Short mmCIF file of C-alpha atoms and ligand atoms in Angstrom, two decimals:
data_model
loop_
_atom_site.label_atom_id
_atom_site.label_comp_id
_atom_site.label_asym_id
_atom_site.label_seq_id
_atom_site.Cartn_x
_atom_site.Cartn_y
_atom_site.Cartn_z
CA MET A 1297 50.49 85.26 68.37
CA ASP A 1298 48.52 82.31 69.64
CA ILE A 1299 51.01 80.18 70.90
CA ARG A 1300 50.12 76.21 72.13
CA ALA A 1301 52.30 73.26 73.34
CA ARG A 1302 52.06 69.05 74.21
CA VAL A 1303 54.04 66.71 74.72
CA VAL A 1304 54.73 63.70 72.11
CA THR A 1305 56.45 60.51 73.24
CA LEU A 1306 57.97 59.16 70.67
CA GLU A 1307 59.32 55.27 70.01
CA LEU A 1308 63.20 54.32 69.47
CA ALA A 1309 63.95 51.80 67.10
CA GLU A 1310 65.75 49.94 69.55
CA ARG A 1311 66.89 50.19 73.00
CA PHE A 1312 69.52 52.91 73.31
CA THR A 1313 71.98 53.21 76.86
CA ILE A 1314 74.34 55.53 77.70
CA ALA A 1315 76.52 55.45 81.10
CA ARG A 1316 73.23 57.15 83.24
CA GLY A 1317 70.99 55.01 82.06
CA SER A 1318 68.59 53.15 79.15
CA THR A 1319 65.39 54.47 77.34
CA ASP A 1320 62.83 52.85 74.52
CA THR A 1321 60.51 55.50 74.57
CA THR A 1322 61.58 59.74 74.03
CA GLU A 1323 59.14 62.45 75.28
CA VAL A 1324 59.41 65.84 73.00
CA VAL A 1325 57.91 69.36 74.19
CA HIS A 1326 55.92 70.53 70.88
CA VAL A 1327 55.05 74.34 70.60
CA GLU A 1328 52.57 74.94 67.35
CA ILE A 1329 52.75 79.72 67.37
CA ASP A 1330 49.65 80.83 64.79
CA HIS A 1331 50.52 84.57 63.27
CA ALA A 1332 48.88 86.16 60.60
CA GLY A 1333 47.85 82.93 58.45
CA GLU A 1334 50.99 81.06 59.49
CA ARG A 1335 51.82 77.59 61.91
CA GLY A 1336 55.41 77.75 63.06
CA ASN A 1337 56.16 74.39 64.75
CA GLY A 1338 58.67 74.06 66.69
CA GLU A 1339 59.77 71.12 69.75
CA ALA A 1340 62.89 70.02 71.74
CA ALA A 1341 63.33 67.87 74.71
CA PRO A 1342 63.88 68.11 77.79
CA ILE A 1343 67.36 66.46 79.81
CA GLU A 1344 66.29 64.94 82.67
CA ARG A 1345 69.78 65.00 83.84
CA TYR A 1346 68.96 68.85 84.30
CA ASP A 1347 65.84 68.15 85.93
CA GLU A 1348 63.52 69.08 83.02
CA SER A 1349 60.64 67.10 82.43
CA ALA A 1350 57.96 67.29 79.56
CA ALA A 1351 55.80 67.81 81.81
CA SER A 1352 57.71 71.26 83.05
CA ALA A 1353 58.91 71.97 80.12
CA LEU A 1354 54.44 72.67 78.96
CA ALA A 1355 54.11 74.16 82.29
CA PHE A 1356 56.31 77.23 81.11
CA VAL A 1357 55.18 77.45 77.17
CA GLU A 1358 51.90 77.93 78.94
CA ARG A 1359 52.71 80.31 80.92
CA THR A 1360 54.08 81.77 77.44
CA GLU A 1361 52.18 84.83 76.40
CA LEU A 1362 54.76 86.38 72.90
CA GLY A 1363 53.10 89.51 71.73
CA ASP A 1364 52.44 90.24 67.99
CA ASP A 1365 56.14 90.74 66.19
CA PRO A 1366 57.34 87.59 65.46
CA PHE A 1367 60.30 89.28 64.35
CA SER A 1368 60.92 90.79 68.00
CA LEU A 1369 62.93 87.51 68.11
CA GLU A 1370 66.44 89.07 70.10
CA ASP A 1371 64.17 91.10 72.54
CA LEU A 1372 61.31 87.74 72.49
CA GLY A 1373 64.97 85.60 73.67
CA GLU A 1374 65.98 87.66 76.14
CA ARG A 1375 62.44 87.46 77.53
CA LEU A 1376 62.91 83.84 77.64
CA ALA A 1377 66.45 84.33 79.42
CA LYS A 1378 64.90 85.78 82.44
CA ARG A 1379 62.60 83.13 82.91
CA PRO A 1380 64.88 80.33 84.83
CA GLY A 1381 65.81 76.73 83.64
CA GLU A 1382 63.34 75.23 81.40
CA GLN A 1383 65.69 75.19 78.40
CA ALA A 1384 64.19 72.49 76.10
CA ALA A 1385 60.93 74.33 76.16
CA LYS A 1386 62.71 77.91 75.32
CA ALA A 1387 64.55 76.10 72.38
CA ALA A 1388 60.96 74.84 71.24
CA ILE A 1389 59.59 78.36 71.31
CA ASP A 1390 62.94 79.86 69.69
CA ALA A 1391 62.54 76.86 66.94
CA ALA A 1392 59.05 78.16 66.37
CA LEU A 1393 59.33 81.47 66.34
CA HIS A 1394 61.54 81.08 63.60
CA ASP A 1395 60.27 78.49 61.60
CA LEU A 1396 57.31 80.87 61.84
CA CYS A 1397 59.18 83.67 59.88
CA GLY A 1398 61.34 81.77 57.73
CA LYS A 1399 57.49 80.82 55.66
CA LEU A 1400 56.18 84.47 56.97
CA LEU A 1401 59.48 85.68 54.89
CA GLY A 1402 59.40 82.53 52.44
CA LEU A 1403 62.46 81.85 53.30
CA PRO A 1404 64.55 78.57 54.92
CA VAL A 1405 65.78 79.67 58.64
CA TRP A 1406 69.13 78.22 58.00
CA ARG A 1407 68.94 81.42 54.93
CA LEU A 1408 67.29 83.92 56.44
CA LEU A 1409 70.55 83.91 59.47
CA GLY A 1410 72.69 83.48 56.31
CA LEU A 1411 74.52 80.55 56.43
CA ARG A 1412 74.79 77.59 54.72
CA ARG A 1413 73.10 74.72 54.31
CA ALA A 1414 75.34 72.13 54.76
CA GLY A 1415 76.96 71.85 58.41
CA PRO A 1416 79.60 68.36 58.56
CA PRO A 1417 79.04 64.89 58.52
CA THR A 1418 76.73 64.03 61.19
CA SER A 1419 78.09 60.84 63.79
CA TRP A 1420 76.13 57.91 64.48
CA THR A 1421 75.62 57.57 67.93
CA ILE A 1422 76.48 53.84 69.17
CA GLY A 1423 74.93 53.08 72.95
CA LEU A 1424 76.73 50.97 75.28
CA ALA A 1425 77.32 47.76 75.30
CA ASP A 1426 80.13 44.91 75.03
CA PRO A 1427 82.51 45.20 73.28
CA ASP A 1428 81.52 43.26 70.56
CA ALA A 1429 77.77 44.17 70.00
CA MET A 1430 79.38 47.34 69.65
CA ALA A 1431 82.31 46.17 66.81
CA GLY A 1432 78.48 45.05 65.02
CA LYS A 1433 76.74 48.58 65.06
CA ALA A 1434 79.57 49.72 64.14
CA ALA A 1435 80.60 47.48 61.02
CA ALA A 1436 76.49 47.69 60.13
CA ALA A 1437 76.66 52.12 59.89
CA GLN A 1438 79.72 50.81 57.31
CA GLY A 1439 78.42 53.18 53.26
CA ARG A 1440 75.75 55.30 55.95
CA PHE A 1441 77.39 57.28 57.56
CA ARG A 1442 81.23 59.21 57.77
CA ARG A 1443 81.95 59.10 62.43
CA LEU A 1444 81.08 57.60 64.73
CA LYS A 1445 80.03 58.42 68.49
CA LEU A 1446 80.55 56.09 70.93
CA LYS A 1447 79.15 56.41 74.18
CA LEU A 1448 81.69 53.97 77.02
CA GLY A 1449 81.06 54.46 80.94
CA GLY A 1450 80.40 51.14 80.63
CA GLY A 1451 82.20 51.28 84.41
CA ASP A 1452 83.48 47.44 84.31
CA GLY A 1453 87.32 49.28 83.33
CA LEU A 1454 85.81 48.14 78.84
CA ASP A 1455 85.63 51.68 77.99
CA VAL A 1456 89.21 51.16 75.91
CA GLU A 1457 87.87 47.23 74.70
CA ARG A 1458 85.05 48.71 73.15
CA VAL A 1459 86.84 51.20 71.41
CA ARG A 1460 89.49 48.78 69.52
CA ALA A 1461 86.10 46.45 69.20
CA VAL A 1462 85.52 49.05 67.07
CA ARG A 1463 88.12 50.38 65.90
CA SER A 1464 88.79 46.23 64.21
CA ALA A 1465 85.46 46.93 62.44
CA SER A 1466 85.44 50.03 61.18
CA LYS A 1467 87.97 52.21 59.42
CA LEU A 1468 85.19 55.62 59.55
CA PRO A 1469 86.69 58.50 62.25
CA LEU A 1470 85.46 57.85 66.53
CA GLN A 1471 84.43 60.13 69.02
CA VAL A 1472 83.60 58.79 72.43
CA ASP A 1473 81.15 60.34 75.27
CA VAL A 1474 81.98 59.11 78.63
CA ASN A 1475 78.45 61.02 79.70
CA GLU A 1476 80.48 61.81 83.51
CA TRP A 1477 81.66 58.68 84.16
CA TRP A 1478 85.54 58.49 84.51
CA SER A 1479 88.00 60.25 87.63
CA LEU A 1480 91.12 62.01 86.29
CA GLU A 1481 92.84 58.68 87.42
CA GLU A 1482 90.72 56.72 84.05
CA ALA A 1483 91.18 59.27 82.56
CA LEU A 1484 94.24 59.56 82.49
CA GLU A 1485 94.30 55.75 82.19
CA ALA A 1486 92.42 55.41 79.06
CA LEU A 1487 93.07 58.86 76.83
CA PRO A 1488 95.98 57.34 76.05
CA GLN A 1489 95.19 54.18 74.29
CA LEU A 1490 93.12 56.56 72.67
CA ALA A 1491 94.81 57.96 70.40
CA GLU A 1492 96.70 55.42 69.26
CA LEU A 1493 93.20 53.69 68.38
CA GLY A 1494 92.53 57.63 67.03
CA VAL A 1495 89.84 58.41 68.16
CA GLN A 1496 89.20 62.19 67.33
CA TYR A 1497 87.72 63.59 70.64
CA CYS A 1498 86.05 62.45 73.54
CA GLU A 1499 83.43 63.83 74.88
CA GLN A 1500 82.93 65.19 78.90
CA PRO A 1501 85.03 62.29 80.44
CA LEU A 1502 84.58 63.57 84.25
CA ARG A 1503 81.43 64.65 85.91
CA ALA A 1504 80.87 68.53 85.20
CA GLY A 1505 82.03 70.74 87.70
CA ASP A 1506 84.56 68.62 88.83
CA PRO A 1507 87.66 70.13 89.92
CA ASP A 1508 90.51 68.04 88.51
CA GLY A 1509 89.00 69.87 85.07
CA PRO A 1510 92.47 72.24 84.35
CA GLU A 1511 93.99 69.44 85.03
CA LEU A 1512 92.71 66.94 82.36
CA ARG A 1513 93.51 69.53 80.02
CA ARG A 1514 96.64 69.95 81.04
CA ARG A 1515 97.76 66.47 80.95
CA SER A 1516 95.35 64.99 78.06
CA PRO A 1517 97.12 63.30 74.69
CA LEU A 1518 93.28 64.22 72.73
CA PRO A 1519 91.61 66.64 72.67
CA ILE A 1520 88.43 66.97 75.36
CA TYR A 1521 85.29 68.61 74.40
CA VAL A 1522 82.55 68.90 77.41
CA ASP A 1523 78.78 68.98 77.18
CA GLU A 1524 77.49 68.61 80.09
CA ASP A 1525 79.80 71.31 81.31
CA CYS A 1526 78.25 73.76 78.78
CA HIS A 1527 74.84 75.57 78.77
CA THR A 1528 74.30 79.05 77.20
CA LEU A 1529 77.38 81.45 76.36
CA ALA A 1530 77.32 82.31 80.52
CA ASP A 1531 79.61 79.31 80.17
CA LEU A 1532 81.92 79.56 77.78
CA ALA A 1533 84.60 81.40 79.14
CA ALA A 1534 84.32 78.34 81.78
CA CYS A 1535 85.17 75.77 79.71
CA ALA A 1536 88.16 76.81 78.28
CA GLU A 1537 90.37 76.60 81.07
CA ARG A 1538 88.23 73.09 80.81
CA ALA A 1539 88.08 71.23 77.39
CA HIS A 1540 89.59 72.01 74.52
CA GLY A 1541 86.22 72.33 72.71
CA VAL A 1542 81.95 72.78 74.08
CA THR A 1543 79.38 69.96 72.82
CA ILE A 1544 76.37 72.94 71.92
CA LYS A 1545 73.21 71.41 72.60
CA LEU A 1546 69.95 73.59 71.10
CA ALA A 1547 68.33 71.45 74.69
CA LYS A 1548 70.88 73.04 76.81
CA SER A 1549 71.18 77.34 75.28
CA GLY A 1550 67.69 77.67 74.67
CA GLY A 1551 67.61 77.86 70.94
CA MET A 1552 69.19 79.01 67.45
CA ARG A 1553 70.28 81.81 68.21
CA GLU A 1554 71.57 81.53 71.07
CA ALA A 1555 73.51 78.22 69.78
CA VAL A 1556 75.13 81.17 66.88
CA ARG A 1557 76.51 82.99 70.13
CA MET A 1558 77.95 80.45 71.79
CA ALA A 1559 79.63 79.29 68.81
CA HIS A 1560 80.99 82.26 67.85
CA ALA A 1561 82.45 83.09 71.01
CA ALA A 1562 83.40 79.62 71.29
CA ARG A 1563 85.85 80.97 67.80
CA ALA A 1564 86.96 83.89 70.35
CA LEU A 1565 87.86 81.32 72.53
CA GLY A 1566 90.19 79.23 70.65
CA LEU A 1567 87.76 76.76 71.61
CA GLY A 1568 86.50 73.59 69.32
CA VAL A 1569 82.88 74.09 68.37
CA MET A 1570 80.12 70.55 67.85
CA LEU A 1571 76.65 70.63 67.72
CA GLY A 1572 74.35 67.68 69.30
CA CYS A 1573 71.63 67.06 69.40
CA MET A 1574 68.67 64.92 72.08
CA LEU A 1575 66.51 61.93 71.49
CA GLU A 1576 63.93 64.29 68.89
CA SER A 1577 62.35 63.95 65.81
CA GLY A 1578 63.16 65.50 62.48
CA LEU A 1579 61.39 69.40 63.70
CA GLY A 1580 63.91 69.06 66.29
CA ILE A 1581 66.73 68.09 64.48
CA SER A 1582 65.99 70.08 61.40
CA ALA A 1583 66.52 73.45 64.16
CA GLY A 1584 69.80 71.90 64.70
CA CYS A 1585 70.79 71.05 60.62
CA GLN A 1586 70.42 75.15 60.45
CA VAL A 1587 73.25 76.19 63.39
CA ALA A 1588 75.22 73.23 62.19
CA SER A 1589 77.14 74.30 59.35
CA LEU A 1590 79.03 77.05 62.43
CA CYS A 1591 80.82 73.69 63.54
CA ASP A 1592 83.51 71.76 63.02
CA HIS A 1593 81.20 68.52 64.20
CA VAL A 1594 77.79 67.66 64.07
CA ASP A 1595 76.13 64.55 65.56
CA LEU A 1596 72.63 65.47 65.13
CA ASP A 1597 70.46 62.24 64.44
CA GLY A 1598 68.27 61.94 66.72
CA ASN A 1599 65.57 61.38 63.62
CA LEU A 1600 67.81 58.22 62.74
CA LEU A 1601 67.32 56.51 65.88
CA LEU A 1602 63.82 56.92 65.93
CA ALA A 1603 61.09 53.66 65.00
CA HIS A 1604 59.02 56.53 62.77
CA ASP A 1605 60.07 60.30 62.08
CA PRO A 1606 56.67 62.16 62.05
CA TRP A 1607 58.34 65.59 60.98
CA PRO A 1608 60.52 64.38 58.09
CA GLY A 1609 61.90 66.33 56.40
CA VAL A 1610 65.68 66.48 57.23
CA GLN A 1611 68.10 64.08 54.49
CA LEU A 1612 70.80 61.74 55.41
CA VAL A 1613 72.97 62.94 51.81
CA ASP A 1614 76.72 61.51 52.20
CA GLY A 1615 76.45 61.44 55.69
CA VAL A 1616 75.33 65.01 55.99
CA GLN A 1617 71.82 65.98 58.00
CA LEU A 1618 70.45 68.57 55.02
CA PRO A 1619 68.22 70.72 56.17
CA PRO A 1620 65.16 71.17 53.57
CA ALA A 1621 64.84 73.91 51.21
CA SER A 1622 62.03 75.03 51.90
CA PRO A 1623 60.74 78.37 54.27
CA GLY A 1624 60.86 78.30 57.80
CA LEU A 1625 62.15 74.59 59.39
CA GLY A 1626 60.63 72.57 55.81
CA VAL A 1627 60.31 69.62 57.86
CA HIS A 1628 55.72 68.37 57.47
CA PRO A 1629 54.45 66.16 59.48
CA ALA A 1630 54.30 62.65 58.29
CA PRO A 1631 51.17 61.75 56.74
CA ARG A 1632 49.62 59.45 59.29
CA VAL A 1633 48.58 55.91 58.31
CA ALA A 1634 45.08 54.26 58.77
CA LEU A 1635 45.90 51.36 61.08
CA ASP A 1636 43.51 47.80 60.32
MG1 LIG B 3094 77.86 63.68 75.31
#
């Protein structure tokens, strides 16, 4: 198999803000694997929070030899997992291998994995802003989406106000993501109020590894989901001590195969399962869609937050991000628009 990679910059439709910062563009690593006259494509977004960059992901792929059997997915995955870090690069390789295998067999990846095509409706993410601005975005999402995910962690004492403003503008189910920005005291003050406002669950209120995690799990009136605490299968047992659910992302797990293992292990531990994404194109989002049916909640809106999706094919149908029914990941590069 021939493998190569490049860095692609994606432009967002509008500035995106979370507790850790704002961005107008995002960099992803795109991997191509050629074998037996077919090409597999994969993409993932390296996460700065975990000291990964597009450059470090590219360097990882450039040091990767895959051999000649694209169907030896378990062996290939084990070899990649032994190399430290660079989970996004591993996820892009995993996606390209599955795309290739699907094309060689003439099957969409979700069928290759024996899964249903459709998962739960995606949430629509509303970035951190002042309460009125977030309420305006919630109202605008009406009719297109069936759930909203609000980014909190403003550090200004207005987080509950944000949820209250959105609640008055929208009747959709609400989820919140604090991105590690609260202390135990702040969480215990805010969560009962969010429960009264009908929020379904709260994602990562405390810092990853915060020793107060187990106490918050015991005392919270809302289910706590952990994202920054949960990367691979090896983290799940510890997550069960500090949360009621986990947020799986391919860019953290290293790809779809590990995500499937994590979803099943989470069930065994009595944990809820959410599948999240990064800011990524339809190529990255399609990989998430393939395994979404294993999850209780999904947040797969990354491609919908872009100015232009260079890999169309995933369809938003009645609030569900539906993967294509064509072989592999089923998405194809958009024709280049001629510029005058
Ligand atoms: Mg999160």
